[in-house]
């Protein structure tokens, strides 16, 4: 597995633990529909939360969350809609980003709640 994939998987595991510690219920991980994927689908109270995890080894080129651009948002929206339809859910939803900088010197986690509308 390529190093960036390994780092991404580590980041997703860190994000899952982080969300559980905050009281979220993890519903699914790596939900895929064709080329669209949602890293984590969780429940925060009655709200379904679609979480994109971005992990980098450094923030030299900016914080990891800046990698979530318009195209990625479009993919996430489409995948979320399909998830809700497939599960026959009609719940409040939101989109969060968990941004992680992870290397031998630091582990920095930033949770951006309602990231698409903040």
Short mmCIF file of N, CA, C and O in Angstrom, two decimals:
data_model
loop_
_atom_site.label_atom_id
_atom_site.label_comp_id
_atom_site.label_asym_id
_atom_site.label_seq_id
_atom_site.Cartn_x
_atom_site.Cartn_y
_atom_site.Cartn_z
N UNK A 1 0.85 -1.18 0.00
CA UNK A 1 0.00 0.00 0.00
C UNK A 1 0.90 1.25 0.00
O UNK A 1 1.88 1.31 0.72
N UNK A 2 0.55 2.22 -0.81
CA UNK A 2 1.33 3.46 -0.89
C UNK A 2 1.28 4.20 0.44
O UNK A 2 0.30 4.11 1.18
N UNK A 3 2.36 4.95 0.72
CA UNK A 3 2.45 5.65 2.01
C UNK A 3 1.28 6.60 2.25
O UNK A 3 0.78 6.70 3.36
N UNK A 4 0.83 7.30 1.20
CA UNK A 4 -0.28 8.23 1.41
C UNK A 4 -1.57 7.49 1.71
O UNK A 4 -2.41 7.99 2.45
N UNK A 5 -1.73 6.26 1.18
CA UNK A 5 -2.91 5.47 1.51
C UNK A 5 -2.83 4.98 2.96
O UNK A 5 -3.84 4.97 3.67
N UNK A 6 -1.63 4.58 3.38
CA UNK A 6 -1.45 4.16 4.78
C UNK A 6 -1.76 5.31 5.72
O UNK A 6 -2.44 5.12 6.73
N UNK A 7 -1.27 6.50 5.39
CA UNK A 7 -1.52 7.67 6.22
C UNK A 7 -3.02 7.98 6.26
O UNK A 7 -3.58 8.29 7.31
N UNK A 8 -3.67 7.87 5.12
CA UNK A 8 -5.11 8.11 5.06
C UNK A 8 -5.89 7.13 5.92
O UNK A 8 -6.83 7.52 6.63
N UNK A 9 -5.52 5.86 5.88
CA UNK A 9 -6.20 4.85 6.71
C UNK A 9 -5.97 5.11 8.19
O UNK A 9 -6.89 5.00 9.00
N UNK A 10 -4.74 5.48 8.56
CA UNK A 10 -4.45 5.84 9.96
C UNK A 10 -5.32 7.02 10.39
O UNK A 10 -5.87 7.05 11.48
N UNK A 11 -5.42 8.00 9.51
CA UNK A 11 -6.23 9.18 9.80
C UNK A 11 -7.70 8.83 10.01
O UNK A 11 -8.35 9.35 10.92
N UNK A 12 -8.22 7.93 9.19
CA UNK A 12 -9.63 7.52 9.34
C UNK A 12 -9.86 6.81 10.68
O UNK A 12 -10.86 7.05 11.34
N UNK A 13 -8.91 5.97 11.09
CA UNK A 13 -9.04 5.29 12.39
C UNK A 13 -8.98 6.29 13.54
O UNK A 13 -9.75 6.19 14.51
N UNK A 14 -8.10 7.27 13.43
CA UNK A 14 -8.01 8.33 14.44
C UNK A 14 -9.33 9.10 14.50
O UNK A 14 -9.85 9.40 15.57
N UNK A 15 -9.88 9.42 13.32
CA UNK A 15 -11.14 10.17 13.25
C UNK A 15 -12.29 9.39 13.86
O UNK A 15 -13.13 9.97 14.57
N UNK A 16 -12.34 8.09 13.61
CA UNK A 16 -13.40 7.26 14.19
C UNK A 16 -13.31 7.29 15.72
O UNK A 16 -14.33 7.51 16.39
N UNK A 17 -12.12 7.10 16.25
CA UNK A 17 -11.94 7.15 17.72
C UNK A 17 -12.32 8.52 18.27
O UNK A 17 -12.97 8.63 19.31
N UNK A 18 -11.91 9.57 17.56
CA UNK A 18 -12.21 10.94 17.97
C UNK A 18 -13.72 11.16 18.05
O UNK A 18 -14.24 11.71 19.03
N UNK A 19 -14.44 10.73 17.01
CA UNK A 19 -15.89 10.91 16.99
C UNK A 19 -16.58 10.10 18.08
O UNK A 19 -17.51 10.58 18.74
N UNK A 20 -16.14 8.86 18.29
CA UNK A 20 -16.71 8.03 19.35
C UNK A 20 -16.53 8.70 20.71
O UNK A 20 -17.45 8.70 21.53
N UNK A 21 -15.35 9.27 20.95
CA UNK A 21 -15.08 9.96 22.21
C UNK A 21 -16.01 11.16 22.39
O UNK A 21 -16.34 11.52 23.52
N UNK A 22 -16.44 11.76 21.29
CA UNK A 22 -17.36 12.90 21.35
C UNK A 22 -18.83 12.45 21.42
O UNK A 22 -19.72 13.28 21.40
N UNK A 23 -19.07 11.13 21.45
CA UNK A 23 -20.42 10.62 21.59
C UNK A 23 -21.14 10.29 20.30
O UNK A 23 -22.33 9.98 20.31
N UNK A 24 -20.45 10.33 19.18
CA UNK A 24 -21.05 9.98 17.90
C UNK A 24 -21.20 8.47 17.82
O UNK A 24 -20.37 7.72 18.32
N UNK A 25 -22.25 8.03 17.12
CA UNK A 25 -22.43 6.61 16.82
C UNK A 25 -21.97 6.42 15.37
O UNK A 25 -22.49 7.07 14.46
N UNK A 26 -21.01 5.54 15.16
CA UNK A 26 -20.51 5.28 13.81
C UNK A 26 -21.46 4.31 13.12
O UNK A 26 -21.69 3.20 13.60
N UNK A 27 -22.02 4.73 12.00
CA UNK A 27 -22.96 3.90 11.25
C UNK A 27 -22.27 3.11 10.15
O UNK A 27 -22.56 1.93 9.94
N UNK A 28 -21.37 3.76 9.44
CA UNK A 28 -20.67 3.11 8.32
C UNK A 28 -19.33 3.80 8.12
O UNK A 28 -19.16 4.98 8.44
N UNK A 29 -18.40 3.04 7.54
CA UNK A 29 -17.13 3.63 7.11
C UNK A 29 -16.90 3.23 5.66
O UNK A 29 -17.32 2.16 5.22
N UNK A 30 -16.28 4.11 4.94
CA UNK A 30 -15.94 3.89 3.54
C UNK A 30 -17.14 3.44 2.70
O UNK A 30 -17.06 2.49 1.93
N UNK A 31 -18.24 4.16 2.84
CA UNK A 31 -19.44 3.88 2.04
C UNK A 31 -19.14 4.29 0.60
O UNK A 31 -18.76 5.42 0.33
N UNK A 32 -19.30 3.34 -0.31
CA UNK A 32 -18.99 3.59 -1.72
C UNK A 32 -20.22 3.43 -2.60
O UNK A 32 -21.03 2.55 -2.38
N UNK A 33 -20.27 4.29 -3.57
CA UNK A 33 -21.25 4.17 -4.64
C UNK A 33 -20.54 4.61 -5.91
O UNK A 33 -20.23 5.79 -6.07
N UNK A 34 -20.22 3.65 -6.75
CA UNK A 34 -19.42 3.88 -7.95
C UNK A 34 -18.13 4.58 -7.55
O UNK A 34 -17.40 4.08 -6.73
N UNK A 35 -17.86 5.79 -8.07
CA UNK A 35 -16.59 6.45 -7.74
C UNK A 35 -16.71 7.37 -6.52
O UNK A 35 -15.73 7.95 -6.09
N UNK A 36 -17.90 7.49 -5.98
CA UNK A 36 -18.12 8.35 -4.81
C UNK A 36 -17.92 7.56 -3.53
O UNK A 36 -18.32 6.41 -3.43
N UNK A 37 -17.29 8.18 -2.55
CA UNK A 37 -17.06 7.52 -1.27
C UNK A 37 -17.24 8.52 -0.14
O UNK A 37 -16.86 9.69 -0.26
N UNK A 38 -17.81 8.04 0.95
CA UNK A 38 -17.89 8.83 2.18
C UNK A 38 -17.05 8.10 3.21
O UNK A 38 -17.27 6.91 3.46
N UNK A 39 -16.10 8.80 3.81
CA UNK A 39 -15.18 8.17 4.74
C UNK A 39 -15.91 7.62 5.97
O UNK A 39 -15.72 6.46 6.34
N UNK A 40 -16.73 8.46 6.59
CA UNK A 40 -17.44 8.04 7.81
C UNK A 40 -18.86 8.59 7.76
O UNK A 40 -19.08 9.75 7.43
N UNK A 41 -19.80 7.72 8.10
CA UNK A 41 -21.19 8.16 8.29
C UNK A 41 -21.50 7.87 9.75
O UNK A 41 -21.31 6.76 10.24
N UNK A 42 -21.92 8.92 10.46
CA UNK A 42 -22.13 8.80 11.90
C UNK A 42 -23.44 9.47 12.28
O UNK A 42 -24.05 10.18 11.49
N UNK A 43 -23.82 9.24 13.51
CA UNK A 43 -25.02 9.86 14.05
C UNK A 43 -24.60 10.71 15.24
O UNK A 43 -23.92 10.24 16.15
N UNK A 44 -25.01 11.96 15.23
CA UNK A 44 -24.77 12.90 16.32
C UNK A 44 -26.16 13.29 16.82
O UNK A 44 -26.81 14.15 16.24
N UNK A 45 -26.62 12.61 17.86
CA UNK A 45 -28.00 12.78 18.29
C UNK A 45 -28.90 12.23 17.21
O UNK A 45 -28.76 11.09 16.78
N UNK A 46 -29.81 13.07 16.71
CA UNK A 46 -30.73 12.64 15.65
C UNK A 46 -30.21 12.99 14.25
O UNK A 46 -30.85 12.69 13.26
N UNK A 47 -29.06 13.62 14.18
CA UNK A 47 -28.51 14.10 12.91
C UNK A 47 -27.56 13.07 12.30
O UNK A 47 -26.67 12.57 12.98
N UNK A 48 -27.75 12.79 11.01
CA UNK A 48 -26.82 11.95 10.27
C UNK A 48 -25.69 12.87 9.78
O UNK A 48 -25.95 13.91 9.16
N UNK A 49 -24.46 12.47 10.08
CA UNK A 49 -23.30 13.29 9.75
C UNK A 49 -22.42 12.54 8.75
O UNK A 49 -22.00 11.41 9.01
N UNK A 50 -22.16 13.17 7.63
CA UNK A 50 -21.27 12.62 6.62
C UNK A 50 -19.92 13.31 6.81
O UNK A 50 -19.82 14.54 6.73
N UNK A 51 -18.90 12.49 7.08
CA UNK A 51 -17.60 13.03 7.48
C UNK A 51 -16.54 12.71 6.43
O UNK A 51 -16.33 11.56 6.07
N UNK A 52 -15.88 13.74 5.97
CA UNK A 52 -14.72 13.60 5.10
C UNK A 52 -13.48 13.77 5.97
O UNK A 52 -13.36 14.74 6.72
N UNK A 53 -12.57 12.82 5.87
CA UNK A 53 -11.33 12.86 6.65
C UNK A 53 -10.18 13.20 5.71
O UNK A 53 -10.01 12.54 4.68
N UNK A 54 -9.42 14.21 6.06
CA UNK A 54 -8.24 14.58 5.28
C UNK A 54 -7.03 14.53 6.21
O UNK A 54 -6.99 15.23 7.22
N UNK A 55 -6.07 13.70 5.85
CA UNK A 55 -4.88 13.52 6.68
C UNK A 55 -3.65 13.85 5.85
O UNK A 55 -3.51 13.39 4.72
N UNK A 56 -2.78 14.61 6.43
CA UNK A 56 -1.51 14.97 5.80
C UNK A 56 -0.39 14.80 6.82
O UNK A 56 -0.62 14.88 8.03
N UNK A 57 0.82 14.63 6.35
CA UNK A 57 1.97 14.51 7.26
C UNK A 57 2.52 15.88 7.64
O UNK A 57 3.29 16.00 8.59
N UNK A 58 2.10 16.90 6.93
CA UNK A 58 2.55 18.26 7.23
C UNK A 58 1.49 19.25 6.74
O UNK A 58 0.68 18.92 5.87
N UNK A 59 1.52 20.44 7.29
CA UNK A 59 0.62 21.49 6.79
C UNK A 59 1.42 22.54 6.01
O UNK A 59 0.98 23.66 5.86
N UNK A 60 2.56 22.14 5.52
CA UNK A 60 3.45 23.04 4.78
C UNK A 60 2.73 23.73 3.62
O UNK A 60 2.93 24.90 3.36
N UNK A 61 1.88 22.99 2.93
CA UNK A 61 1.15 23.55 1.79
C UNK A 61 -0.27 23.97 2.16
O UNK A 61 -1.12 24.16 1.29
N UNK A 62 -0.55 24.11 3.44
CA UNK A 62 -1.88 24.49 3.91
C UNK A 62 -2.50 23.37 4.72
O UNK A 62 -2.01 22.24 4.72
N UNK A 63 -3.55 23.69 5.40
CA UNK A 63 -4.23 22.71 6.25
C UNK A 63 -4.91 21.65 5.36
O UNK A 63 -5.34 21.95 4.25
N UNK A 64 -5.01 20.43 5.85
CA UNK A 64 -5.56 19.34 5.02
C UNK A 64 -6.95 19.63 4.46
O UNK A 64 -7.27 19.22 3.34
N UNK A 65 -7.79 20.34 5.22
CA UNK A 65 -9.17 20.56 4.78
C UNK A 65 -9.29 21.37 3.49
O UNK A 65 -10.32 21.32 2.83
N UNK A 66 -8.24 22.09 3.12
CA UNK A 66 -8.34 22.87 1.87
C UNK A 66 -8.43 21.96 0.65
O UNK A 66 -8.79 22.41 -0.43
N UNK A 67 -8.13 20.67 0.84
CA UNK A 67 -8.23 19.71 -0.26
C UNK A 67 -9.68 19.34 -0.58
O UNK A 67 -9.94 18.67 -1.57
N UNK A 68 -10.62 19.78 0.25
CA UNK A 68 -12.03 19.50 -0.02
C UNK A 68 -12.59 20.67 -0.81
O UNK A 68 -13.06 21.66 -0.26
N UNK A 69 -12.52 20.52 -2.12
CA UNK A 69 -12.99 21.57 -3.00
C UNK A 69 -14.39 21.31 -3.52
O UNK A 69 -15.09 20.39 -3.07
N UNK A 70 -14.79 22.08 -4.48
CA UNK A 70 -16.16 22.00 -5.03
C UNK A 70 -16.46 20.62 -5.62
O UNK A 70 -17.55 20.09 -5.43
N UNK A 71 -15.49 20.03 -6.33
CA UNK A 71 -15.73 18.70 -6.92
C UNK A 71 -15.96 17.66 -5.84
O UNK A 71 -16.86 16.84 -5.95
N UNK A 72 -15.12 17.67 -4.81
CA UNK A 72 -15.26 16.71 -3.72
C UNK A 72 -16.60 16.91 -3.02
O UNK A 72 -17.28 15.93 -2.66
N UNK A 73 -16.99 18.15 -2.80
CA UNK A 73 -18.29 18.42 -2.18
C UNK A 73 -19.43 17.85 -3.01
O UNK A 73 -20.36 17.26 -2.47
N UNK A 74 -19.33 18.00 -4.32
CA UNK A 74 -20.36 17.46 -5.21
C UNK A 74 -20.45 15.94 -5.09
O UNK A 74 -21.53 15.37 -5.01
N UNK A 75 -19.30 15.27 -5.08
CA UNK A 75 -19.27 13.82 -4.92
C UNK A 75 -19.90 13.41 -3.58
O UNK A 75 -20.68 12.46 -3.50
N UNK A 76 -19.55 14.13 -2.51
CA UNK A 76 -20.07 13.81 -1.18
C UNK A 76 -21.59 14.01 -1.12
O UNK A 76 -22.30 13.19 -0.54
N UNK A 77 -22.06 15.09 -1.70
CA UNK A 77 -23.50 15.35 -1.72
C UNK A 77 -24.26 14.24 -2.45
O UNK A 77 -25.29 13.75 -1.98
N UNK A 78 -23.72 13.82 -3.59
CA UNK A 78 -24.36 12.76 -4.38
C UNK A 78 -24.34 11.43 -3.61
O UNK A 78 -25.35 10.74 -3.53
N UNK A 79 -23.22 11.09 -3.02
CA UNK A 79 -23.12 9.85 -2.25
C UNK A 79 -24.03 9.88 -1.03
O UNK A 79 -24.68 8.89 -0.70
N UNK A 80 -24.12 11.03 -0.36
CA UNK A 80 -24.99 11.16 0.81
C UNK A 80 -26.45 10.98 0.42
O UNK A 80 -27.21 10.29 1.10
N UNK A 81 -26.84 11.60 -0.69
CA UNK A 81 -28.22 11.46 -1.16
C UNK A 81 -28.54 9.99 -1.44
O UNK A 81 -29.58 9.48 -1.05
N UNK A 82 -27.61 9.31 -2.10
CA UNK A 82 -27.83 7.89 -2.41
C UNK A 82 -27.85 7.03 -1.15
O UNK A 82 -28.61 6.08 -1.07
N UNK A 83 -27.03 7.38 -0.17
CA UNK A 83 -27.05 6.65 1.11
C UNK A 83 -28.41 6.80 1.77
O UNK A 83 -29.01 5.81 2.21
N UNK A 84 -28.91 8.02 1.85
CA UNK A 84 -30.20 8.27 2.49
C UNK A 84 -31.33 7.52 1.78
O UNK A 84 -32.20 6.94 2.42
N UNK A 85 -31.29 7.52 0.46
CA UNK A 85 -32.31 6.81 -0.32
C UNK A 85 -32.20 5.30 -0.07
O UNK A 85 -33.20 4.63 0.18
N UNK A 86 -30.97 4.77 -0.10
CA UNK A 86 -30.79 3.33 0.06
C UNK A 86 -31.22 2.84 1.45
O UNK A 86 -31.64 1.70 1.60
N UNK A 87 -31.12 3.70 2.45
CA UNK A 87 -31.50 3.34 3.82
C UNK A 87 -32.90 3.82 4.18
O UNK A 87 -33.34 3.65 5.32
N UNK A 88 -33.56 4.48 3.22
CA UNK A 88 -34.91 5.02 3.44
C UNK A 88 -34.94 5.93 4.67
O UNK A 88 -35.80 5.80 5.54
N UNK A 89 -33.97 6.84 4.73
CA UNK A 89 -33.87 7.77 5.86
C UNK A 89 -34.34 9.15 5.47
O UNK A 89 -34.10 9.61 4.35
N UNK A 90 -34.97 9.81 6.40
CA UNK A 90 -35.40 11.18 6.22
C UNK A 90 -35.02 11.93 7.50
O UNK A 90 -35.87 12.23 8.32
N UNK A 91 -33.74 12.19 7.65
CA UNK A 91 -33.21 12.79 8.88
C UNK A 91 -32.54 14.11 8.57
O UNK A 91 -32.19 14.40 7.42
N UNK A 92 -32.33 14.88 9.62
CA UNK A 92 -31.47 16.06 9.49
C UNK A 92 -30.07 15.54 9.15
O UNK A 92 -29.65 14.51 9.66
N UNK A 93 -29.37 16.26 8.28
CA UNK A 93 -28.02 15.85 7.92
C UNK A 93 -27.07 17.03 8.00
O UNK A 93 -27.50 18.19 8.02
N UNK A 94 -25.79 16.71 8.05
CA UNK A 94 -24.77 17.74 7.91
C UNK A 94 -23.48 17.10 7.41
O UNK A 94 -23.34 15.87 7.44
N UNK A 95 -22.58 17.92 6.96
CA UNK A 95 -21.30 17.48 6.43
C UNK A 95 -20.19 18.09 7.27
O UNK A 95 -20.10 19.31 7.39
N UNK A 96 -19.36 17.22 7.86
CA UNK A 96 -18.23 17.65 8.67
C UNK A 96 -16.94 17.25 7.98
O UNK A 96 -16.92 16.32 7.17
N UNK A 97 -15.88 17.93 8.33
CA UNK A 97 -14.54 17.54 7.89
C UNK A 97 -13.70 17.34 9.14
O UNK A 97 -13.76 18.16 10.07
N UNK A 98 -12.94 16.26 9.14
CA UNK A 98 -11.93 16.08 10.18
C UNK A 98 -10.59 16.18 9.48
O UNK A 98 -10.27 15.40 8.57
N UNK A 99 -9.84 17.19 9.88
CA UNK A 99 -8.54 17.51 9.31
C UNK A 99 -7.47 17.04 10.30
O UNK A 99 -7.51 17.41 11.47
N UNK A 100 -6.53 16.24 9.81
CA UNK A 100 -5.50 15.68 10.69
C UNK A 100 -4.13 15.92 10.09
O UNK A 100 -3.89 15.64 8.91
N UNK A 101 -3.22 16.44 10.92
CA UNK A 101 -1.81 16.50 10.57
C UNK A 101 -1.13 15.49 11.49
O UNK A 101 -1.21 15.59 12.72
N UNK A 102 -0.50 14.50 10.88
CA UNK A 102 0.04 13.37 11.63
C UNK A 102 1.45 13.06 11.16
O UNK A 102 1.67 12.76 9.99
N UNK A 103 2.39 13.17 12.09
CA UNK A 103 3.77 12.78 11.80
C UNK A 103 4.44 12.38 13.11
O UNK A 103 3.77 12.32 14.15
N UNK A 104 5.72 12.15 13.08
CA UNK A 104 6.42 11.68 14.29
C UNK A 104 6.47 12.73 15.40
O UNK A 104 6.68 12.40 16.55
N UNK A 105 6.24 13.98 15.06
CA UNK A 105 6.31 15.06 16.05
C UNK A 105 4.94 15.53 16.54
O UNK A 105 4.85 16.17 17.58
N UNK A 106 3.90 15.26 15.80
CA UNK A 106 2.60 15.80 16.20
C UNK A 106 1.42 15.00 15.67
O UNK A 106 1.55 14.29 14.68
N UNK A 107 0.31 15.15 16.36
CA UNK A 107 -0.99 14.65 15.90
C UNK A 107 -1.96 15.78 16.20
O UNK A 107 -2.32 16.02 17.34
N UNK A 108 -2.34 16.50 15.16
CA UNK A 108 -3.23 17.65 15.30
C UNK A 108 -4.55 17.32 14.62
O UNK A 108 -4.57 17.00 13.43
N UNK A 109 -5.63 17.37 15.38
CA UNK A 109 -6.96 17.06 14.85
C UNK A 109 -7.82 18.30 14.91
O UNK A 109 -7.89 18.97 15.95
N UNK A 110 -8.47 18.60 13.81
CA UNK A 110 -9.40 19.72 13.76
C UNK A 110 -10.73 19.20 13.22
O UNK A 110 -10.77 18.60 12.13
N UNK A 111 -11.80 19.42 13.98
CA UNK A 111 -13.14 18.97 13.57
C UNK A 111 -13.91 20.20 13.11
O UNK A 111 -14.21 21.09 13.90
N UNK A 112 -14.23 20.23 11.84
CA UNK A 112 -14.98 21.35 11.26
C UNK A 112 -16.42 20.89 11.11
O UNK A 112 -16.75 20.07 10.24
N UNK A 113 -17.28 21.40 11.98
CA UNK A 113 -18.69 21.01 12.00
C UNK A 113 -19.44 21.83 10.97
O UNK A 113 -19.23 23.03 10.83
N UNK A 114 -20.35 21.16 10.24
CA UNK A 114 -21.14 21.84 9.20
C UNK A 114 -20.24 22.55 8.22
O UNK A 114 -20.45 23.72 7.88
N UNK A 115 -19.24 21.84 7.75
CA UNK A 115 -18.16 22.42 6.96
C UNK A 115 -18.58 23.05 5.65
O UNK A 115 -17.97 23.99 5.18
N UNK A 116 -19.65 22.55 5.05
CA UNK A 116 -20.06 23.08 3.76
C UNK A 116 -20.78 24.41 3.88
O UNK A 116 -20.95 25.12 2.91
N UNK A 117 -21.23 24.74 5.08
CA UNK A 117 -22.01 25.96 5.26
C UNK A 117 -21.40 26.90 6.29
O UNK A 117 -21.99 27.91 6.60
N UNK A 118 -20.23 26.54 6.80
CA UNK A 118 -19.60 27.36 7.85
C UNK A 118 -19.05 28.64 7.26
O UNK A 118 -18.75 28.77 6.12
#
